Amino acid sequence: MVLLILFTFTTAFTQDITVRGVIVDAETGDPVPFAHIGVCGKALGTVANENGVYRLTVPGYALQDTLCASAIGYTKYKKAIKDVAGEKLDIHLEPETSVLDEVLIKDAKVTARRVIRKAVNKIRKNYPRNPFQLKGYYRDYLKNGPDYISFLEAAVVIEDPGFDKDDDKSVIGINQMRYSDNYVKYFKEYVREFDKDTTKILIHGISPVFRGNELSNMRFHNPIRNYMESVPFIGDFITFYEKNYDFTIAYYTYVDGEEVYVIDIKPRAEYRFHHVKVEGKLFIRVKDYAILKFNYAYFVTKRLDTRKWYELNLEYKSFEGTMYLKYISYMNYYKIFTLGEIVDMFQYREFFVNDIETGDLEPIPQESRINPIKPLYVQEAPNDPDFWRSYNRTMLEQPLKE
């Protein structure tokens, strides 16, 4: 009897639990998009979607730990995991209300361009130079207006050699993958034709030749990881802050109680045109000039119709004193002439980090490694329905049935 009770207790204690809900601003009630939620002090976690909706599965070994939710500009939320197990937990984040450093505000030497220059110069110091692994959730999908056209998702491991080496030296493995029935059809009709198009012309940046498959291409859009290279729309970071854009410190905010510059990005006067608009923001930590967040959007107006052609959102977080990717998301709008029709298409590619491994890394098995050039759908990976039911993925109006 004693052994039975002990076994039952141990089994219950080690069971995974799932917490779900929405993360909102405590003052306005508005959703907090892409807020991070996970286990305090560990890399384990996930990212809420653009509507603040999240679902987090916590492994049994972490049930005695603390749940943390955070976003730039808000006070970190904490609650014991054992007190929320199995519950729907809506989280209200309190806006950060700390007093700004008056000396910092009045320092005339603090200009946006100088801050960005220091941030770029400190990338090698603030970001990992040794190999590391990012374990997370990748998805790409096409939308025509609000409608999903096709969808692919995968549980991915990226082994990065560190910022001292080119990103194309990284090894990528896929543990699980699935996609909609029509994914291959629309990939061939729309995505591949757009990627082969060499007529794309940009005013404020450049669009280099397509490199690799969908996942490889998405990672190439990261201007922080690829700061020495020219990335789509933005170019390289040095040209970005020295030549093409004007910057203004819009305001200061906080992350985990630490001051952060929020810098607006606008094209220089000679690069401003009535039919093109560029907007962006950089979030840079005051104490060490680490880039925490980068938003960039490119709009084009034709015949009084303004469309967002491109949008990049990415965020980094501190882990073991170094900055690691939290998520990256980009969208490309395009028209394509195919099969006698004109198609308006929005292409999304996104990666959300669930866990970070450093130190002695377990190599990615050879059978899980992917070819970085071939499309993902032609590469072999398992699709286990039980895996997806408990996997930490950023919620979406799910176009795939469970």
Tab-separated table of C-alpha atoms in Angstrom:
chain	number	residue	atom	x	y	z
A	1	MET	CA	0.000	0.000	0.000
A	2	VAL	CA	2.774	2.430	0.919
A	3	LEU	CA	4.618	1.602	-2.291
A	4	LEU	CA	1.449	2.139	-4.338
A	5	ILE	CA	0.798	5.554	-2.781
A	6	LEU	CA	4.430	6.566	-3.297
A	7	PHE	CA	4.332	5.462	-6.950
A	8	THR	CA	1.058	7.339	-7.561
A	9	PHE	CA	2.438	10.527	-5.981
A	10	THR	CA	5.685	10.325	-7.943
A	11	THR	CA	3.868	9.784	-11.227
A	12	ALA	CA	1.530	12.730	-10.611
A	13	PHE	CA	4.433	14.946	-9.593
A	14	THR	CA	6.326	14.283	-12.810
A	15	GLN	CA	3.398	14.775	-15.199
A	16	ASP	CA	3.588	17.711	-17.583
A	17	ILE	CA	0.974	20.423	-17.136
A	18	THR	CA	-0.405	22.962	-19.607
A	19	VAL	CA	-1.234	26.574	-18.791
A	20	ARG	CA	-3.113	28.735	-21.253
A	21	GLY	CA	-4.648	32.194	-21.431
A	22	VAL	CA	-4.077	35.709	-22.708
A	23	ILE	CA	-1.512	38.357	-21.707
A	24	VAL	CA	-2.866	41.917	-21.557
A	25	ASP	CA	-1.881	45.414	-20.424
A	26	ALA	CA	-3.162	45.839	-16.849
A	27	GLU	CA	-4.157	49.469	-17.473
A	28	THR	CA	-5.717	49.370	-20.926
A	29	GLY	CA	-6.751	45.738	-21.247
A	30	ASP	CA	-5.116	45.618	-24.672
A	31	PRO	CA	-3.266	42.426	-25.623
A	32	VAL	CA	0.529	42.450	-25.290
A	33	PRO	CA	1.785	40.899	-28.552
A	34	PHE	CA	4.745	38.502	-28.514
A	35	ALA	CA	5.139	38.614	-24.716
A	36	HIS	CA	7.398	35.861	-23.391
A	37	ILE	CA	6.135	33.323	-20.874
A	38	GLY	CA	8.210	30.552	-19.354
A	39	VAL	CA	9.991	29.159	-16.318
A	40	CYS	CA	11.897	31.828	-14.362
A	41	GLY	CA	15.676	31.507	-14.603
A	42	LYS	CA	15.495	28.865	-17.330
A	43	ALA	CA	15.469	29.064	-21.112
A	44	LEU	CA	12.240	27.026	-21.243
A	45	GLY	CA	9.275	29.029	-22.516
A	46	THR	CA	7.197	30.233	-25.433
A	47	VAL	CA	5.911	33.450	-26.996
A	48	ALA	CA	2.341	34.734	-27.047
A	49	ASN	CA	0.878	35.527	-30.445
A	50	GLU	CA	0.020	38.980	-31.785
A	51	ASN	CA	-3.242	38.881	-29.778
A	52	GLY	CA	-1.488	37.980	-26.516
A	53	VAL	CA	-2.826	34.398	-26.571
A	54	TYR	CA	-0.461	31.723	-25.280
A	55	ARG	CA	-0.290	28.042	-24.364
A	56	LEU	CA	2.647	26.710	-22.334
A	57	THR	CA	3.395	23.095	-21.464
A	58	VAL	CA	5.629	22.825	-18.388
A	59	PRO	CA	7.536	19.556	-17.840
A	60	GLY	CA	6.958	17.724	-14.582
A	61	TYR	CA	10.462	18.417	-13.253
A	62	ALA	CA	9.715	22.175	-13.240
A	63	LEU	CA	6.429	22.129	-11.310
A	64	GLN	CA	8.101	23.530	-8.187
A	65	ASP	CA	9.544	26.476	-10.137
A	66	THR	CA	8.053	29.896	-10.849
A	67	LEU	CA	6.193	31.043	-13.938
A	68	CYS	CA	7.388	34.343	-15.461
A	69	ALA	CA	5.784	36.543	-18.114
A	70	SER	CA	7.603	39.563	-19.505
A	71	ALA	CA	7.589	42.150	-22.272
A	72	ILE	CA	9.541	45.325	-22.928
A	73	GLY	CA	7.976	48.228	-21.021
A	74	TYR	CA	6.302	46.057	-18.370
A	75	THR	CA	7.109	44.764	-14.897
A	76	LYS	CA	7.842	41.033	-14.919
A	77	TYR	CA	4.938	38.855	-13.745
A	78	LYS	CA	5.691	35.915	-11.427
A	79	LYS	CA	3.565	33.130	-9.984
A	80	ALA	CA	4.309	29.689	-8.546
A	81	ILE	CA	3.645	27.049	-11.201
A	82	LYS	CA	2.064	24.688	-8.665
A	83	ASP	CA	-0.614	27.342	-8.035
A	84	VAL	CA	-1.680	27.560	-11.692
A	85	ALA	CA	-1.365	23.952	-12.828
A	86	GLY	CA	-4.250	23.018	-15.088
A	87	GLU	CA	-5.828	26.483	-14.920
A	88	LYS	CA	-6.667	29.074	-17.525
A	89	LEU	CA	-4.406	31.940	-16.507
A	90	ASP	CA	-4.992	35.410	-17.952
A	91	ILE	CA	-1.984	37.581	-17.118
A	92	HIS	CA	-2.166	41.344	-16.556
A	93	LEU	CA	1.229	42.980	-17.042
A	94	GLU	CA	1.792	46.244	-15.186
A	95	PRO	CA	3.482	49.018	-17.211
A	96	GLU	CA	6.929	49.851	-15.792
A	97	THR	CA	6.768	53.048	-13.717
A	98	SER	CA	10.364	53.471	-12.526
A	99	VAL	CA	11.865	56.982	-12.597
A	100	LEU	CA	14.271	57.626	-15.468
A	101	ASP	CA	17.843	58.681	-14.834
A	102	GLU	CA	17.737	62.496	-15.096
A	103	VAL	CA	21.460	62.650	-15.888
A	104	LEU	CA	20.890	60.351	-18.854
A	105	ILE	CA	17.971	62.406	-20.170
A	106	LYS	CA	19.912	65.705	-20.052
A	107	ASP	CA	23.153	64.387	-21.548
A	108	ALA	CA	23.504	66.191	-24.903
A	109	LYS	CA	26.120	63.646	-26.009
A	110	VAL	CA	23.495	60.910	-26.033
A	111	THR	CA	22.200	60.918	-29.608
A	112	ALA	CA	20.351	58.154	-31.392
A	113	ARG	CA	23.055	57.663	-34.013
A	114	ARG	CA	25.775	57.380	-31.362
A	115	VAL	CA	23.708	54.882	-29.422
A	116	ILE	CA	23.203	52.720	-32.542
A	117	ARG	CA	26.895	52.964	-33.449
A	118	LYS	CA	27.838	51.714	-29.982
A	119	ALA	CA	25.235	48.944	-30.187
A	120	VAL	CA	26.621	47.687	-33.499
A	121	ASN	CA	30.198	47.881	-32.230
A	122	LYS	CA	29.242	45.804	-29.177
A	123	ILE	CA	27.437	43.013	-31.018
A	124	ARG	CA	30.436	40.684	-30.729
A	125	LYS	CA	30.537	41.338	-26.962
A	126	ASN	CA	26.817	41.110	-26.199
A	127	TYR	CA	25.912	38.133	-28.375
A	128	PRO	CA	27.212	34.534	-28.283
A	129	ARG	CA	30.595	33.859	-29.828
A	130	ASN	CA	30.645	30.174	-28.875
A	131	PRO	CA	28.413	27.441	-30.348
A	132	PHE	CA	24.862	27.195	-29.026
A	133	GLN	CA	21.558	25.567	-29.898
A	134	LEU	CA	18.151	27.183	-30.288
A	135	LYS	CA	15.227	24.789	-29.969
A	136	GLY	CA	11.930	26.168	-31.160
A	137	TYR	CA	8.873	26.357	-33.323
A	138	TYR	CA	9.066	27.326	-37.002
A	139	ARG	CA	6.140	28.046	-39.284
A	140	ASP	CA	5.556	29.531	-42.703
A	141	TYR	CA	2.234	30.275	-44.314
A	142	LEU	CA	0.503	32.185	-47.092
A	143	LYS	CA	-2.509	34.432	-46.608
A	144	ASN	CA	-4.772	36.082	-49.144
A	145	GLY	CA	-6.297	38.817	-47.010
A	146	PRO	CA	-7.556	37.138	-43.804
A	147	ASP	CA	-7.661	33.682	-45.378
A	148	TYR	CA	-4.952	31.070	-44.901
A	149	ILE	CA	-3.892	29.558	-48.204
A	150	SER	CA	-1.253	27.095	-47.015
A	151	PHE	CA	0.626	26.310	-43.812
A	152	LEU	CA	3.714	24.409	-42.610
A	153	GLU	CA	5.026	24.023	-39.068
A	154	ALA	CA	8.033	22.261	-37.586
A	155	ALA	CA	9.869	21.614	-34.322
A	156	VAL	CA	13.376	22.795	-35.123
A	157	VAL	CA	16.875	22.720	-33.605
A	158	ILE	CA	19.410	25.266	-34.877
A	159	GLU	CA	23.056	24.733	-33.919
A	160	ASP	CA	24.772	28.069	-34.427
A	161	PRO	CA	28.601	28.233	-34.376
A	162	GLY	CA	28.514	31.672	-32.757
A	163	PHE	CA	28.595	35.244	-34.045
A	164	ASP	CA	32.294	35.029	-34.915
A	165	LYS	CA	31.362	32.727	-37.802
A	166	ASP	CA	28.938	33.086	-40.698
A	167	ASP	CA	25.381	32.023	-40.047
A	168	ASP	CA	25.453	29.710	-43.064
A	169	LYS	CA	27.789	27.471	-41.034
A	170	SER	CA	24.842	26.604	-38.775
A	171	VAL	CA	23.386	23.094	-38.725
A	172	ILE	CA	19.600	22.716	-38.683
A	173	GLY	CA	17.607	19.702	-37.580
A	174	ILE	CA	13.864	19.041	-37.753
A	175	ASN	CA	12.337	16.777	-35.099
A	176	GLN	CA	8.729	16.963	-36.294
A	177	MET	CA	7.028	18.592	-39.292
A	178	ARG	CA	3.596	18.781	-40.878
A	179	TYR	CA	1.886	20.875	-43.513
A	180	SER	CA	-1.516	21.432	-45.093
A	181	ASP	CA	-2.677	19.287	-47.993
A	182	ASN	CA	-2.391	22.179	-50.440
A	183	TYR	CA	1.011	23.394	-49.232
A	184	VAL	CA	3.079	21.870	-52.044
A	185	LYS	CA	0.704	23.094	-54.750
A	186	TYR	CA	0.790	26.718	-53.600
A	187	PHE	CA	4.483	26.628	-52.801
A	188	LYS	CA	5.205	25.747	-56.407
A	189	GLU	CA	2.685	28.204	-57.844
A	190	TYR	CA	3.340	31.247	-55.656
A	191	VAL	CA	6.374	31.033	-53.372
A	192	ARG	CA	8.911	29.557	-55.756
A	193	GLU	CA	7.921	31.898	-58.588
A	194	PHE	CA	8.249	34.943	-56.319
A	195	ASP	CA	11.628	33.850	-54.977
A	196	LYS	CA	12.933	33.461	-58.543
A	197	ASP	CA	11.720	36.958	-59.505
A	198	THR	CA	14.726	39.239	-60.089
A	199	THR	CA	12.703	42.389	-60.845
A	200	LYS	CA	12.057	43.408	-57.237
A	201	ILE	CA	13.280	47.011	-56.783
A	202	LEU	CA	13.661	48.682	-53.387
A	203	ILE	CA	14.393	52.349	-52.707
A	204	HIS	CA	15.838	52.243	-49.197
A	205	GLY	CA	17.526	48.873	-49.139
A	206	ILE	CA	18.387	45.915	-51.285
A	207	SER	CA	17.065	42.419	-51.813
A	208	PRO	CA	19.976	40.008	-52.241
A	209	VAL	CA	19.664	36.812	-54.218
A	210	PHE	CA	17.513	34.199	-52.489
A	211	ARG	CA	19.627	31.935	-50.288
A	212	GLY	CA	18.421	28.462	-49.476
A	213	ASN	CA	15.035	27.146	-48.443
A	214	GLU	CA	12.252	28.869	-46.501
A	215	LEU	CA	13.899	28.454	-43.087
A	216	SER	CA	17.364	29.463	-44.296
A	217	ASN	CA	15.915	32.494	-46.054
A	218	MET	CA	14.093	33.624	-42.909
A	219	ARG	CA	17.280	33.470	-40.844
A	220	PHE	CA	19.118	35.483	-43.481
A	221	HIS	CA	16.697	38.371	-42.790
A	222	ASN	CA	18.107	38.827	-39.259
A	223	PRO	CA	20.290	41.991	-39.392
A	224	ILE	CA	21.758	41.388	-35.922
A	225	ARG	CA	22.968	37.837	-36.515
A	226	ASN	CA	24.152	38.848	-40.008
A	227	TYR	CA	25.377	42.319	-39.066
A	228	MET	CA	28.442	42.096	-41.323
A	229	GLU	CA	26.361	41.130	-44.364
A	230	SER	CA	23.735	42.860	-46.466
A	231	VAL	CA	20.287	41.544	-45.561
A	232	PRO	CA	17.032	42.083	-47.511
A	233	PHE	CA	15.530	45.606	-47.440
A	234	ILE	CA	17.898	46.863	-44.721
A	235	GLY	CA	21.374	46.257	-46.115
A	236	ASP	CA	24.227	45.875	-43.613
A	237	PHE	CA	24.021	47.494	-40.204
A	238	ILE	CA	26.984	49.818	-40.774
A	239	THR	CA	25.460	51.375	-43.900
A	240	PHE	CA	22.106	51.337	-42.123
A	241	TYR	CA	23.156	53.693	-39.324
A	242	GLU	CA	25.749	55.752	-41.217
A	243	LYS	CA	24.116	56.624	-44.534
A	244	ASN	CA	20.496	55.858	-45.320
A	245	TYR	CA	18.454	56.690	-42.218
A	246	ASP	CA	17.751	59.328	-39.587
A	247	PHE	CA	17.200	58.321	-35.970
A	248	THR	CA	15.505	59.917	-32.981
A	249	ILE	CA	15.357	58.784	-29.359
A	250	ALA	CA	11.569	58.693	-29.081
A	251	TYR	CA	11.367	57.749	-25.395
A	252	TYR	CA	12.808	55.493	-22.728
A	253	THR	CA	11.242	52.327	-21.406
A	254	TYR	CA	12.257	49.341	-19.282
A	255	VAL	CA	12.873	45.631	-19.408
A	256	ASP	CA	13.277	43.809	-16.107
A	257	GLY	CA	13.750	47.187	-14.394
A	258	GLU	CA	16.606	48.271	-16.680
A	259	GLU	CA	16.463	51.392	-18.852
A	260	VAL	CA	16.055	50.986	-22.603
A	261	TYR	CA	16.388	53.525	-25.403
A	262	VAL	CA	13.515	53.424	-27.906
A	263	ILE	CA	14.767	54.843	-31.210
A	264	ASP	CA	12.581	55.787	-34.180
A	265	ILE	CA	13.872	54.988	-37.676
A	266	LYS	CA	13.075	57.163	-40.718
A	267	PRO	CA	14.757	57.478	-44.117
A	268	ARG	CA	16.996	60.505	-44.647
A	269	ALA	CA	15.379	63.395	-46.514
A	270	GLU	CA	17.024	62.548	-49.835
A	271	TYR	CA	15.535	59.027	-49.652
A	272	ARG	CA	11.956	60.057	-48.886
A	273	PHE	CA	9.439	59.592	-51.689
A	274	HIS	CA	5.720	60.195	-51.730
A	275	HIS	CA	4.899	56.621	-52.692
A	276	VAL	CA	7.258	54.871	-50.254
A	277	LYS	CA	7.346	55.013	-46.481
A	278	VAL	CA	9.647	53.255	-44.029
A	279	GLU	CA	9.036	53.020	-40.292
A	280	GLY	CA	10.982	51.235	-37.596
A	281	LYS	CA	12.082	51.096	-33.993
A	282	LEU	CA	15.198	49.894	-32.203
A	283	PHE	CA	15.146	48.995	-28.491
A	284	ILE	CA	18.644	49.241	-27.021
A	285	ARG	CA	19.535	48.600	-23.367
A	286	VAL	CA	21.239	51.579	-21.772
A	287	LYS	CA	23.754	49.785	-19.562
A	288	ASP	CA	25.524	47.744	-22.273
A	289	TYR	CA	24.000	48.813	-25.626
A	290	ALA	CA	22.532	45.370	-26.275
A	291	ILE	CA	19.884	45.423	-29.017
A	292	LEU	CA	16.772	43.884	-27.480
A	293	LYS	CA	14.222	44.422	-30.221
A	294	PHE	CA	14.049	45.578	-33.827
A	295	ASN	CA	10.938	46.463	-35.866
A	296	TYR	CA	11.092	47.510	-39.521
A	297	ALA	CA	8.245	48.040	-42.004
A	298	TYR	CA	8.227	49.104	-45.676
A	299	PHE	CA	5.079	50.617	-47.225
A	300	VAL	CA	4.323	51.377	-50.879
A	301	THR	CA	1.437	53.522	-52.162
A	302	LYS	CA	0.062	52.969	-55.662
A	303	ARG	CA	-3.103	54.650	-56.906
A	304	LEU	CA	-4.002	55.775	-53.372
A	305	ASP	CA	-3.727	52.206	-52.118
A	306	THR	CA	-1.061	51.850	-49.403
A	307	ARG	CA	0.242	48.356	-48.724
A	308	LYS	CA	2.801	47.085	-46.272
A	309	TRP	CA	5.226	45.264	-48.537
A	310	TYR	CA	7.559	44.005	-45.866
A	311	GLU	CA	7.701	43.787	-42.082
A	312	LEU	CA	10.416	42.401	-39.809
A	313	ASN	CA	10.006	41.887	-36.073
A	314	LEU	CA	12.646	40.263	-33.918
A	315	GLU	CA	13.574	40.245	-30.258
A	316	TYR	CA	16.487	39.013	-28.144
A	317	LYS	CA	16.579	38.097	-24.473
A	318	SER	CA	19.344	37.744	-21.917
A	319	PHE	CA	20.327	34.216	-20.854
A	320	GLU	CA	23.420	33.475	-18.775
A	321	GLY	CA	24.590	37.051	-19.356
A	322	THR	CA	24.444	36.825	-23.173
A	323	MET	CA	21.792	37.851	-25.698
A	324	TYR	CA	19.971	35.052	-27.535
A	325	LEU	CA	17.164	35.160	-30.065
A	326	LYS	CA	13.650	35.122	-28.615
A	327	TYR	CA	11.732	35.212	-31.903
A	328	ILE	CA	11.938	36.427	-35.486
A	329	SER	CA	8.992	37.064	-37.782
A	330	TYR	CA	8.826	38.561	-41.228
A	331	MET	CA	6.118	39.204	-43.797
A	332	ASN	CA	6.428	39.851	-47.535
A	333	TYR	CA	3.532	41.145	-49.615
A	334	TYR	CA	3.653	40.606	-53.340
A	335	LYS	CA	1.591	40.408	-56.489
A	336	ILE	CA	2.372	37.554	-58.791
A	337	PHE	CA	1.135	36.827	-62.304
A	338	THR	CA	0.666	33.106	-62.659
A	339	LEU	CA	-1.641	30.779	-64.569
A	340	GLY	CA	-3.466	33.750	-66.084
A	341	GLU	CA	-4.373	35.394	-62.782
A	342	ILE	CA	-3.082	38.222	-60.568
A	343	VAL	CA	-2.646	37.065	-56.986
A	344	ASP	CA	-2.217	39.312	-53.902
A	345	MET	CA	-0.263	37.251	-51.411
A	346	PHE	CA	1.120	37.738	-47.901
A	347	GLN	CA	3.970	35.379	-47.090
A	348	TYR	CA	4.953	34.828	-43.431
A	349	ARG	CA	7.977	33.024	-41.993
A	350	GLU	CA	8.452	32.862	-38.220
A	351	PHE	CA	10.606	31.174	-35.591
A	352	PHE	CA	9.915	31.215	-31.819
A	353	VAL	CA	12.566	29.936	-29.414
A	354	ASN	CA	11.408	27.503	-26.714
A	355	ASP	CA	14.765	26.515	-25.230
A	356	ILE	CA	18.471	27.422	-25.393
A	357	GLU	CA	21.406	25.038	-24.954
A	358	THR	CA	24.981	26.181	-24.306
A	359	GLY	CA	28.226	24.498	-23.214
A	360	ASP	CA	28.640	20.830	-24.160
A	361	LEU	CA	26.089	20.407	-26.930
A	362	GLU	CA	24.544	17.124	-27.982
A	363	PRO	CA	25.107	16.945	-31.750
A	364	ILE	CA	22.039	17.027	-33.969
A	365	PRO	CA	21.522	13.475	-35.281
A	366	GLN	CA	22.483	13.061	-38.911
A	367	GLU	CA	19.047	11.721	-39.801
A	368	SER	CA	17.399	14.897	-38.425
A	369	ARG	CA	19.620	17.331	-40.315
A	370	ILE	CA	18.139	19.111	-43.283
A	371	ASN	CA	19.550	20.281	-46.561
A	372	PRO	CA	19.546	24.115	-46.264
A	373	ILE	CA	18.821	24.512	-49.973
A	374	LYS	CA	15.982	22.087	-50.702
A	375	PRO	CA	12.408	23.090	-49.760
A	376	LEU	CA	11.325	21.791	-46.372
A	377	TYR	CA	8.403	19.764	-47.695
A	378	VAL	CA	10.706	17.443	-49.697
A	379	GLN	CA	12.765	16.587	-46.608
A	380	GLU	CA	11.879	13.702	-44.355
A	381	ALA	CA	10.662	14.326	-40.796
A	382	PRO	CA	8.188	12.499	-38.547
A	383	ASN	CA	4.685	13.807	-37.857
A	384	ASP	CA	3.380	12.442	-34.560
A	385	PRO	CA	-0.083	13.819	-33.578
A	386	ASP	CA	0.636	13.172	-29.886
A	387	PHE	CA	3.732	15.343	-30.116
A	388	TRP	CA	1.798	18.353	-31.407
A	389	ARG	CA	-0.849	18.154	-28.675
A	390	SER	CA	1.673	19.099	-25.970
A	391	TYR	CA	4.290	21.006	-27.964
A	392	ASN	CA	4.955	24.656	-27.057
A	393	ARG	CA	4.031	26.572	-30.172
A	394	THR	CA	2.873	30.136	-30.634
A	395	MET	CA	-0.884	30.031	-31.106
A	396	LEU	CA	-2.467	30.777	-34.471
A	397	GLU	CA	-5.965	30.403	-35.864
A	398	GLN	CA	-4.845	26.888	-36.621
A	399	PRO	CA	-5.272	25.997	-40.301
A	400	LEU	CA	-4.303	22.393	-39.596
A	401	LYS	CA	-6.576	19.959	-37.832
A	402	GLU	CA	-5.121	18.229	-34.753
